[in-house]
Coordinates of C-alpha atoms in Angstrom, one line a residue:
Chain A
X237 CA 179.7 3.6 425.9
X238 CA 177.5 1.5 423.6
X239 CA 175.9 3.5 420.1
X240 CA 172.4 2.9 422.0
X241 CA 174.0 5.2 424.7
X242 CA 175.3 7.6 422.6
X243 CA 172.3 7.8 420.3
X244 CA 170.0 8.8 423.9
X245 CA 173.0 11.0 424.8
X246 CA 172.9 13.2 422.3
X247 CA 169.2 12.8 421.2
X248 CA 167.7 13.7 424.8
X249 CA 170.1 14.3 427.5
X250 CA 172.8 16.1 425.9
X251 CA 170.3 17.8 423.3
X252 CA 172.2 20.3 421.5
X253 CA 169.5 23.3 421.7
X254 CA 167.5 22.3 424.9
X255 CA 170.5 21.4 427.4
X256 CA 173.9 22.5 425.6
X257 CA 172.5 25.4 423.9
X258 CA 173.6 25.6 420.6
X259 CA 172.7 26.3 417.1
X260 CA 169.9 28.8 418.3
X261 CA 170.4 30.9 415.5
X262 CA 168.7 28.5 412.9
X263 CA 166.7 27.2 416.0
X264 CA 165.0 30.6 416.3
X265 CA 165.0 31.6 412.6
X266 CA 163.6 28.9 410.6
X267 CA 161.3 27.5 413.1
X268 CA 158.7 29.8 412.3
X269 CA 156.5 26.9 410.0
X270 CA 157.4 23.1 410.5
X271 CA 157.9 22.7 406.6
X272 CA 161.2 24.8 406.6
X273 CA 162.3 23.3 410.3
X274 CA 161.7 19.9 408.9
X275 CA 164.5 20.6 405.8
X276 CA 166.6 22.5 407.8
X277 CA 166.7 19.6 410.7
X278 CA 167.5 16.6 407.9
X279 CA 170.2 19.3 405.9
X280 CA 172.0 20.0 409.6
X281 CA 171.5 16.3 410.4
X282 CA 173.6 15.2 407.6
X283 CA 176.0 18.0 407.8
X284 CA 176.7 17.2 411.0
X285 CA 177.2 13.4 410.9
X286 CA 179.2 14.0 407.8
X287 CA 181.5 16.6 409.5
X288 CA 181.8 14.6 412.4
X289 CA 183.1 11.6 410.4
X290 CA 185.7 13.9 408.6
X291 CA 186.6 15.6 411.5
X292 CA 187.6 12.3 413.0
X293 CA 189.8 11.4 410.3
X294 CA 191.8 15.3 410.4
X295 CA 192.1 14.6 413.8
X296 CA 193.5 10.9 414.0
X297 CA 195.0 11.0 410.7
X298 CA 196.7 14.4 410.2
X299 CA 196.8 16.6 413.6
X300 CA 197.9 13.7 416.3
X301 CA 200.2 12.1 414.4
X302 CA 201.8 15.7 413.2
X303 CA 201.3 16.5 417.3
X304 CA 199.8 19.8 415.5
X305 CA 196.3 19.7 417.5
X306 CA 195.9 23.1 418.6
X307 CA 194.8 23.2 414.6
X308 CA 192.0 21.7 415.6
X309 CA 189.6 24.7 415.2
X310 CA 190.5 26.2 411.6
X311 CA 190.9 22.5 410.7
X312 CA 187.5 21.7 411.6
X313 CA 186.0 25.1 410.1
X314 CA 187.9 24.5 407.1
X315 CA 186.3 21.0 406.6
X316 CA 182.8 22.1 407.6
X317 CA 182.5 24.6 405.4
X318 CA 183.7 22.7 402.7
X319 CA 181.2 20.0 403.2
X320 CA 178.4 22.6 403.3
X321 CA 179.3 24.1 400.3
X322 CA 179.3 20.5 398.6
X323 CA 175.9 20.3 400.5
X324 CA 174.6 23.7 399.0
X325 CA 175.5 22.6 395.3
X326 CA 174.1 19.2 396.2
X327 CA 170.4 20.3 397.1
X328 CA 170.8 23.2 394.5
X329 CA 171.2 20.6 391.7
X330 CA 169.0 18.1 393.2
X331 CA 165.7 19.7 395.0
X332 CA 165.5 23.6 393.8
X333 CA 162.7 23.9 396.1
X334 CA 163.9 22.8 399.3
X335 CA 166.9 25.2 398.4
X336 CA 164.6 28.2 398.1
X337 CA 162.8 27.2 401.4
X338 CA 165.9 27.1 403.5
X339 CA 167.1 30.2 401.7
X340 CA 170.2 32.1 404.0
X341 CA 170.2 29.6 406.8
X342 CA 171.7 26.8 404.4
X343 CA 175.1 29.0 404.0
X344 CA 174.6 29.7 407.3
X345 CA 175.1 25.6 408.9
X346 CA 178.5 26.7 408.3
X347 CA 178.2 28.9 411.7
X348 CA 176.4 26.7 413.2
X349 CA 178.3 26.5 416.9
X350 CA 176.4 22.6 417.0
X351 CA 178.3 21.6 414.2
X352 CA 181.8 22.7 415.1
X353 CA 180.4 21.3 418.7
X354 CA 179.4 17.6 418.1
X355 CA 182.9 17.7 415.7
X356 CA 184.7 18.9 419.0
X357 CA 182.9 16.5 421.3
X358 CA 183.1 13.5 419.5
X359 CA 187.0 14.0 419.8
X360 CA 187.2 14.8 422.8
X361 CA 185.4 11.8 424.4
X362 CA 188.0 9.9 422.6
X363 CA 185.3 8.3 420.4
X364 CA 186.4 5.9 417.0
X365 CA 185.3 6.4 413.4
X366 CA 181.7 4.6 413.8
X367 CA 181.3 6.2 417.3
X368 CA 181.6 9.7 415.9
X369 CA 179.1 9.2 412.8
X370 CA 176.3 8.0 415.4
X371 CA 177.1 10.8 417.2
X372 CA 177.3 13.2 414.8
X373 CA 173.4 11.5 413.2
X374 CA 172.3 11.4 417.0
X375 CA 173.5 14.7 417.6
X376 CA 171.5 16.3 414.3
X377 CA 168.3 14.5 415.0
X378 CA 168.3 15.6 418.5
X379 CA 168.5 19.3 416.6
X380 CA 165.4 18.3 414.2
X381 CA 163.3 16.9 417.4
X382 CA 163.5 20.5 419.1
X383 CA 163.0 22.4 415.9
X384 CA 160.1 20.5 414.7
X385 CA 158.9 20.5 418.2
X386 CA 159.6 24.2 418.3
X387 CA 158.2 25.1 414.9
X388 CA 154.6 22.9 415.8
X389 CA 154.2 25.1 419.2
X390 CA 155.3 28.3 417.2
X391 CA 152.5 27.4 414.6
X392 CA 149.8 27.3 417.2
X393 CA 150.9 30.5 418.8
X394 CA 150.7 32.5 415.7
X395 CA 146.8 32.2 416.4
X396 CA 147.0 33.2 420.0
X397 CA 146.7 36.5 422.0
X398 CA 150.1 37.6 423.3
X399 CA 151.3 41.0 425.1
X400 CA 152.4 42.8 422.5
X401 CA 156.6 43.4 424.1
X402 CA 156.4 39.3 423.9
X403 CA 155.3 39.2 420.1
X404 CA 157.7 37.1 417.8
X405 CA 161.9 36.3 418.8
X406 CA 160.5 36.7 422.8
X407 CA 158.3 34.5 423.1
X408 CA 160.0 32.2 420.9
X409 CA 162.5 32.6 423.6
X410 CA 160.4 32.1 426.8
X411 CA 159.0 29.2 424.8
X412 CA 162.6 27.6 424.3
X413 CA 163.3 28.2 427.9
X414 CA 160.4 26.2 429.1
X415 CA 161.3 23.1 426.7
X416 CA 164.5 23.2 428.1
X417 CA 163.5 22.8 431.5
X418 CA 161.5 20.1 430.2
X419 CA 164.2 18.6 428.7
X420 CA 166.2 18.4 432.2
X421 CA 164.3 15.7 432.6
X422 CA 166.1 13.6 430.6
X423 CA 169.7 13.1 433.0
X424 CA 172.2 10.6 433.5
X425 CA 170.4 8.8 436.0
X426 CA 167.8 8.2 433.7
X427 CA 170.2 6.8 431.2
X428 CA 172.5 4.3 433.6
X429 CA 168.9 3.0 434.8
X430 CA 167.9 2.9 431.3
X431 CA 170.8 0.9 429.7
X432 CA 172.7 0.0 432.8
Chain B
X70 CA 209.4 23.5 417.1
X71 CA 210.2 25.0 413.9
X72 CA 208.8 21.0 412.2
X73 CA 205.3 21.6 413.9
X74 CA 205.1 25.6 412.2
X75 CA 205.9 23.7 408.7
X76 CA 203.6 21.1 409.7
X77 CA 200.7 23.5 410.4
X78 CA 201.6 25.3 407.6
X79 CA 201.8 22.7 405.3
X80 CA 198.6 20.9 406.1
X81 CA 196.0 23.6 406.7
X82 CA 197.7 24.6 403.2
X83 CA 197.1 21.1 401.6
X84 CA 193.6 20.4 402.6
X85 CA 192.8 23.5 402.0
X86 CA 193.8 23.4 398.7
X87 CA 192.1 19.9 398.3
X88 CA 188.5 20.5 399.8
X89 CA 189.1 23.6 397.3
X90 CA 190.1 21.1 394.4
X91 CA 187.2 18.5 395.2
X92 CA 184.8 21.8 395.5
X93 CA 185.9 22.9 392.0
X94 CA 185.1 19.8 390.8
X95 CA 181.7 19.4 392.5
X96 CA 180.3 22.5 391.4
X97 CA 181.0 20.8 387.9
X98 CA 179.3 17.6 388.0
X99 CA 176.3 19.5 389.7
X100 CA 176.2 22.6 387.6
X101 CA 172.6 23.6 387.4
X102 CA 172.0 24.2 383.7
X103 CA 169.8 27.8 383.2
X104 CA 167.9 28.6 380.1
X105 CA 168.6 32.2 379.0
X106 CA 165.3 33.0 378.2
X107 CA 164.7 32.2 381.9
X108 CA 166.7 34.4 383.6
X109 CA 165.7 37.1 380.5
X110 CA 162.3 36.6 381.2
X111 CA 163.1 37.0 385.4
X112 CA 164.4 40.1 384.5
X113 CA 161.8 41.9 382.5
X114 CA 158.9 40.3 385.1
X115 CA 158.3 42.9 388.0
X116 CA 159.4 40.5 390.7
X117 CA 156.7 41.6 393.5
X118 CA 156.4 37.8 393.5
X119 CA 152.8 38.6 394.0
X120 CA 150.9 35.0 393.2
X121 CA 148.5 36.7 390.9
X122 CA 149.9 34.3 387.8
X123 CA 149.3 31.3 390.1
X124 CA 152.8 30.2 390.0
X125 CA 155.6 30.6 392.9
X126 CA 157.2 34.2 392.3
X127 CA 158.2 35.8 389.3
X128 CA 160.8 33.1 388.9
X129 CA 158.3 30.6 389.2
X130 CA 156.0 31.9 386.3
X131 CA 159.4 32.3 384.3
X132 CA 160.3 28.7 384.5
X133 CA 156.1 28.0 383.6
X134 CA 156.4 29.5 380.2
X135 CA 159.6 28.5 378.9
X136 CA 159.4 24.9 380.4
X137 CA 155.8 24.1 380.7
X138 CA 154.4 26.5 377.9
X139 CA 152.2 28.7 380.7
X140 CA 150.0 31.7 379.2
X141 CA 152.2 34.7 378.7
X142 CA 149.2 36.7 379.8
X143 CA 148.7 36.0 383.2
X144 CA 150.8 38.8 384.6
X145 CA 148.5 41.0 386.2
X146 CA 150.8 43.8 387.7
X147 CA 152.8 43.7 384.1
X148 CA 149.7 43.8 382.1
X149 CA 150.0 44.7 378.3
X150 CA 153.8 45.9 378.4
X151 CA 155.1 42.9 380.3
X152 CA 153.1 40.3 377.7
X153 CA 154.7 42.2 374.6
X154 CA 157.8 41.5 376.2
X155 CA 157.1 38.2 377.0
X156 CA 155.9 37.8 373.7
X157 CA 159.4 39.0 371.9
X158 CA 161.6 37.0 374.1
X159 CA 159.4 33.7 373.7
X160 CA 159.2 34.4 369.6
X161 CA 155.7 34.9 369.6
X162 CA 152.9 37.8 369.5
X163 CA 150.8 38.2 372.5
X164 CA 147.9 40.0 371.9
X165 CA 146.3 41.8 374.7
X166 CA 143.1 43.2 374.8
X167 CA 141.5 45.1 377.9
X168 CA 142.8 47.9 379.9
X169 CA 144.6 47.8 383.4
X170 CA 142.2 46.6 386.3
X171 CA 142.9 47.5 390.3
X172 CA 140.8 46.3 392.8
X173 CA 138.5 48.5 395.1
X174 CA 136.4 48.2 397.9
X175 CA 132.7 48.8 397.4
X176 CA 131.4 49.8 400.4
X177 CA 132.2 52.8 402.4
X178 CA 130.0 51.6 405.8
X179 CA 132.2 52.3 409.3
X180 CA 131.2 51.4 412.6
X181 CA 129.5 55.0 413.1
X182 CA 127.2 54.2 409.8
X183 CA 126.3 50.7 409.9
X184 CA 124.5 49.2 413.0
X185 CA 126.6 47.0 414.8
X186 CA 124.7 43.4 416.2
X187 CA 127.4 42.9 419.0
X188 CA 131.0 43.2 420.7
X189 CA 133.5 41.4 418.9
X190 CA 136.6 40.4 421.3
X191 CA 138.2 37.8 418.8
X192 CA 141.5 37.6 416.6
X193 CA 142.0 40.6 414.6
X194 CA 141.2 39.3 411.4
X195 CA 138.1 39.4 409.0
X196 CA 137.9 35.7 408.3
X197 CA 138.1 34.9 411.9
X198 CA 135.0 37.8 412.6
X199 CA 132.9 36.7 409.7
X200 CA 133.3 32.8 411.3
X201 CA 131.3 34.0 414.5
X202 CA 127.9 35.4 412.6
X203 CA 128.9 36.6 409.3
X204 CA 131.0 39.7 411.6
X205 CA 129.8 42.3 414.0
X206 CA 128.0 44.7 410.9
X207 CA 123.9 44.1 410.8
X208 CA 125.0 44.1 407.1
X209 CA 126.2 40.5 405.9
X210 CA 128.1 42.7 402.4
X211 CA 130.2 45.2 403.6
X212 CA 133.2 45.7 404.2
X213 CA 134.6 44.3 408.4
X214 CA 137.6 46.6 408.3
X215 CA 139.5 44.8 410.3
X216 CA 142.2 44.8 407.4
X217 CA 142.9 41.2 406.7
X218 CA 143.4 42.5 403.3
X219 CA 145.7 45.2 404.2
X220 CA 148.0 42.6 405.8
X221 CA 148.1 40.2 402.9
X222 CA 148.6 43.1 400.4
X223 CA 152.4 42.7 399.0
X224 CA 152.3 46.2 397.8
X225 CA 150.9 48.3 400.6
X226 CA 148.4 50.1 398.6
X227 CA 145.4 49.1 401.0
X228 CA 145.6 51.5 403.7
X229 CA 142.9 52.8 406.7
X230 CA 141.0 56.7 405.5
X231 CA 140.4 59.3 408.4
X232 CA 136.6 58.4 407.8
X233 CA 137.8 55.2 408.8
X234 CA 136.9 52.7 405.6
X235 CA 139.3 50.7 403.9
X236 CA 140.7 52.5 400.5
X237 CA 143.1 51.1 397.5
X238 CA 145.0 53.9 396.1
X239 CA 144.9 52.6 392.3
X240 CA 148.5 53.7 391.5
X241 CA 149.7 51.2 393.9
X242 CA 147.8 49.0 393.1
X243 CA 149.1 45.7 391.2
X244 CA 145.9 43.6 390.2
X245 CA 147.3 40.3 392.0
X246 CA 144.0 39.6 393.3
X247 CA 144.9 38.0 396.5
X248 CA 143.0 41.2 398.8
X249 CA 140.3 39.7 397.0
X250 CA 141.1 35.9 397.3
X251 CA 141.2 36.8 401.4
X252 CA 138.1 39.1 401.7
X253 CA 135.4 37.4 403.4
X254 CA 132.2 39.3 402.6
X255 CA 133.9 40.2 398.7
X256 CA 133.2 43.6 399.0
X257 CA 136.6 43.9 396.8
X258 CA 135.6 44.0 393.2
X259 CA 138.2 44.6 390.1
X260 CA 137.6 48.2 388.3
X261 CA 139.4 49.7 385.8
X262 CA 141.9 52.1 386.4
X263 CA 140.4 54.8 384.3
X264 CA 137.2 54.3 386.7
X265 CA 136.6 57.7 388.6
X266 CA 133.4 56.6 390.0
X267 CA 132.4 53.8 392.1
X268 CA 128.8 52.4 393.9
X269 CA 130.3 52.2 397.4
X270 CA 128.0 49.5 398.5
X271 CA 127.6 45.5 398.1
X272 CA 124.1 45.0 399.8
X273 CA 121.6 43.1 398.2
X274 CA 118.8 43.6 400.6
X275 CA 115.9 45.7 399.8
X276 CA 115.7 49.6 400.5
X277 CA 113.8 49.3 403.7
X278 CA 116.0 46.7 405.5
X279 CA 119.6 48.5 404.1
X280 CA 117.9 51.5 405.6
X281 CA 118.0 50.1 409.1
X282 CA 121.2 49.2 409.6
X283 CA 123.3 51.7 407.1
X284 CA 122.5 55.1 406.8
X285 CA 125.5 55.6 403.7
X286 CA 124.1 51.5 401.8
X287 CA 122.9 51.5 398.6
X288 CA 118.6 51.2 398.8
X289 CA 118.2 50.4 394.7
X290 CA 116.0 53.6 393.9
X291 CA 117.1 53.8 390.7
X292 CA 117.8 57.6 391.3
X293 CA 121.2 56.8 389.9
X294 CA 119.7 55.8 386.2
X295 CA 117.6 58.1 386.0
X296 CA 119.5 60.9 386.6
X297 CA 123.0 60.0 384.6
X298 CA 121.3 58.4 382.1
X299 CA 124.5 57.6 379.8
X300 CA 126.3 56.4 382.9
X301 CA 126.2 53.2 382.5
X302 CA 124.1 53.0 385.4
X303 CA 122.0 49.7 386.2
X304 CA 120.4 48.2 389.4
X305 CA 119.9 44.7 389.9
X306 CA 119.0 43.2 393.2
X307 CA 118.3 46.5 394.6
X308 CA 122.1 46.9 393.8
X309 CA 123.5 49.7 391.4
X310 CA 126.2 48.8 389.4
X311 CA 128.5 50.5 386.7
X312 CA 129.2 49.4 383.3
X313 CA 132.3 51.4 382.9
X314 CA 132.4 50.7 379.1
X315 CA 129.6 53.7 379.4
X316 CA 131.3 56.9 378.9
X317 CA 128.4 59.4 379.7
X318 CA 128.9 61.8 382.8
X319 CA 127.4 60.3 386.4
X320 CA 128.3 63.4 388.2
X321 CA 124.7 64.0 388.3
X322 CA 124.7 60.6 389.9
X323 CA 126.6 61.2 392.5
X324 CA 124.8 64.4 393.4
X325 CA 121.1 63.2 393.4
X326 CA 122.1 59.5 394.9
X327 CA 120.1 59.6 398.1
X328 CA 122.2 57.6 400.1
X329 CA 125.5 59.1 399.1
X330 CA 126.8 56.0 398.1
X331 CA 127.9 56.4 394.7
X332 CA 131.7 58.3 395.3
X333 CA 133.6 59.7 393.2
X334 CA 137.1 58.1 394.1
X335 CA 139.6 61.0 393.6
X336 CA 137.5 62.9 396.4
X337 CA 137.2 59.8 398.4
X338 CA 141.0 59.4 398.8

């Protein structure tokens, strides 16, 4: 598959929160103004083309040749963690703002299921180093499209009439639901014709 | 078999131990550095992260005055005490003059008093109300009570009376000023907190037109001066105020005001 295919594949067709589903937690809870959304989407971006690099390298470098794969998992946590951690102390040091903005849903990338997912998926499509980086960047900014996309909508809705059972986390659900049927749109058929 | 337990072992073990290594080291190079009069001066602020100082949060003004030399005055829920601490931390006196303030709302007018000019089916919020003709009251002053301030207050101490007007218990309140910042009409004036008596009532308009729309609005008669002389009583357009430096009685005041208009606030609770 060529990076331009990749990049649409994970971007729109196999968008982690509108057709895989994952990652909701952050998806729901920060997406409440677009600022926040906006830092969290570039902070889960990086994490996950970072993780998705190293994971690559545990994977090719230590657990095949070791033939110790089923490691795979606590490996992959173990690393992703890690790199959030670094990530933490990173914006910390460098933007104390931006740290108090994403407040408890930096710490919580860790447990991000879209993380651990894009590390899993890029392995198991058998992809090389490069391959897995664009993924893992394609993979994030597919994330920050449907947050920021999210937290605009949820923005406007703040000023609008709703039953009150629908107020807040249900709506934002309903919401979600109808952008992923929107998103269905966006299928394999549309890529081969797209790219060939 | 027993090679790939050793294996596992071994290199969950080892990178463990390295991402733990590199981690060690990371949080060295990017140690953030914290003054100690920063996190002294976090401590002794009241941390309702209220705004009233106009920085971010009680952390934010703490950074202001050690890093950017802010006024060590500008807490309003800390008042005198907090400065003096401020003051001692920071090496300097802070004098402070003035007693503690807490907002009230001047005007006791419900739907059942004040004339209403028509239906309002909008959002629930005064600055949305007063966007569509100034709000539903035939008086442009008082108070909407639809409780925008009640929402934005970040100690609760707005709250709804059985009469149905808007009240500030005094205790609760903090000073921060944003009930006032959000008020549409600025019916929320700053009182002191010794202040037992207040002019429930913002209008300006003459006697004649208050009296057709608000049967409890001020109507400037003057009653009010006349009767508490020492009060501190004094209308201007046709508005009584209080000068609360005054210290002479105003129950008489209250009694003979025409309008009933001038509270006293402990009964009004």
């Amino acid at each position: 598959m060529t990076y331009v295919g990749i990049i649409i594949t994970f971007v729109f067709i196999n968008n982690f929160i509108l057709s895989q589903f994952m990652g909701l937690c952050p998806f729901i809870g920060v997406s409440k103004n677009v600022e926040s959304a906006v830092g969290m989407g570039f902070a889960v971006t990086f994490v996950m083309s970072i993780a998705a690099l190293a994971t690559w390298a545990i994977q090719n470098l230590i657990l095949v040749p070791l033939h110790i794969e089923f490691l795979q998992t606590i490996t992959f946590i173990l690393m992703i963690a890690a790199l959030v951690q670094f990530v933490e102390m990173f914006v910390q040091k460098s933007s104390p703002s931006l740290y108090k903005a994403l407040g408890i849903y930096l710490p919580l990338i860790t447990t991000n299921c879209a993380v651990l997912g894009i590390a899993l998926i890029a392995v198991r499509s058998n992809y090389n180093a490069l391959e897995s980086f664009v993924a893992g960047i394609s993979a994030g900014l597919g994330f920050l499209l449907a947050i920021v996309l999210m937290s605009t909508i949820r923005e406007k809705l703040d000023s609008e009439w709703i039953p009150k059972p629908f107020r807040g986390t249900p709506i934002a659900f309903i919401t979600g639901g109808l952008m992923a049927l929107a998103f269905m749109a966006f299928d394999k058929a549309l890529l081969n014709n797209l790219i060939g | 078999m027993i090679s790939r337990v050793i294996y596992a072992f071994l290199s969950v073990g080892i990178l463990g131990g390295l991402l733990g290594l590199a981690l060690a080291y990371a949080s060295k190079i990017f140690a953030v550095k914290k003054d100690k009069r920063i996190t002294d001066l976090e401590e002794i602020l009241p941390g309702a992260n209220c705004g009233a100082c106009g920085y971010p949060g009680c952390s934010g003004y703490a950074e202001a005055i050690v890093n950017e030399g802010a006024e060590m005055t500008l807490c309003a829920p800390g008042g005198a005490d907090v400065a003096s601490k401020v003051g001692e931390i920071m090496g300097v006196t802070v004098e402070v003059s003035g007693e503690k303030m807490v907002a009230q709302i001047h005007c006791h007018g419900t739907r059942d008093t004040s004339k209403v000019k028509y239906d309002y089916k909008g959002i629930n919020d005064c600055n949305a109300m007063h966007s569509s003709f100034g709000g539903d009251k035939s008086c442009p002053y008082g108070c909407l009570g639809l409780g925008s301030c009640i929402k934005v207050c970040p100690v609760d101490a707005i709250s709804k009376t059985d009469a149905g007007y808007l009240n500030i218990d005094k205790d609760k309140c903090i000073a921060c000023g944003k009930c006032i910042n959000v008020c549409p009409t600025g019916v929320i004036k700053m009182i002191p907190y010794s202040a037992k008596t207040i002019v429930a009532c913002n209008s300006k308009d003459k006697g004649g037109i208050v009296r057709k729309y608000c049967s409890v609005g001020c109507i400037g008669c003057k009653m009010c001066e006349k009767k508490s002389p020492d009060g501190g009583f004094k209308v201007e357009n046709f508005l009584a105020y209080i000068d609360y430096s005054a210290e002479g009685s105003r129950t008489e005041a209250i009694e003979a005001c025409p309008a009933k208009c001038i509270k006293n606030l402990d009964e009004a609770q």
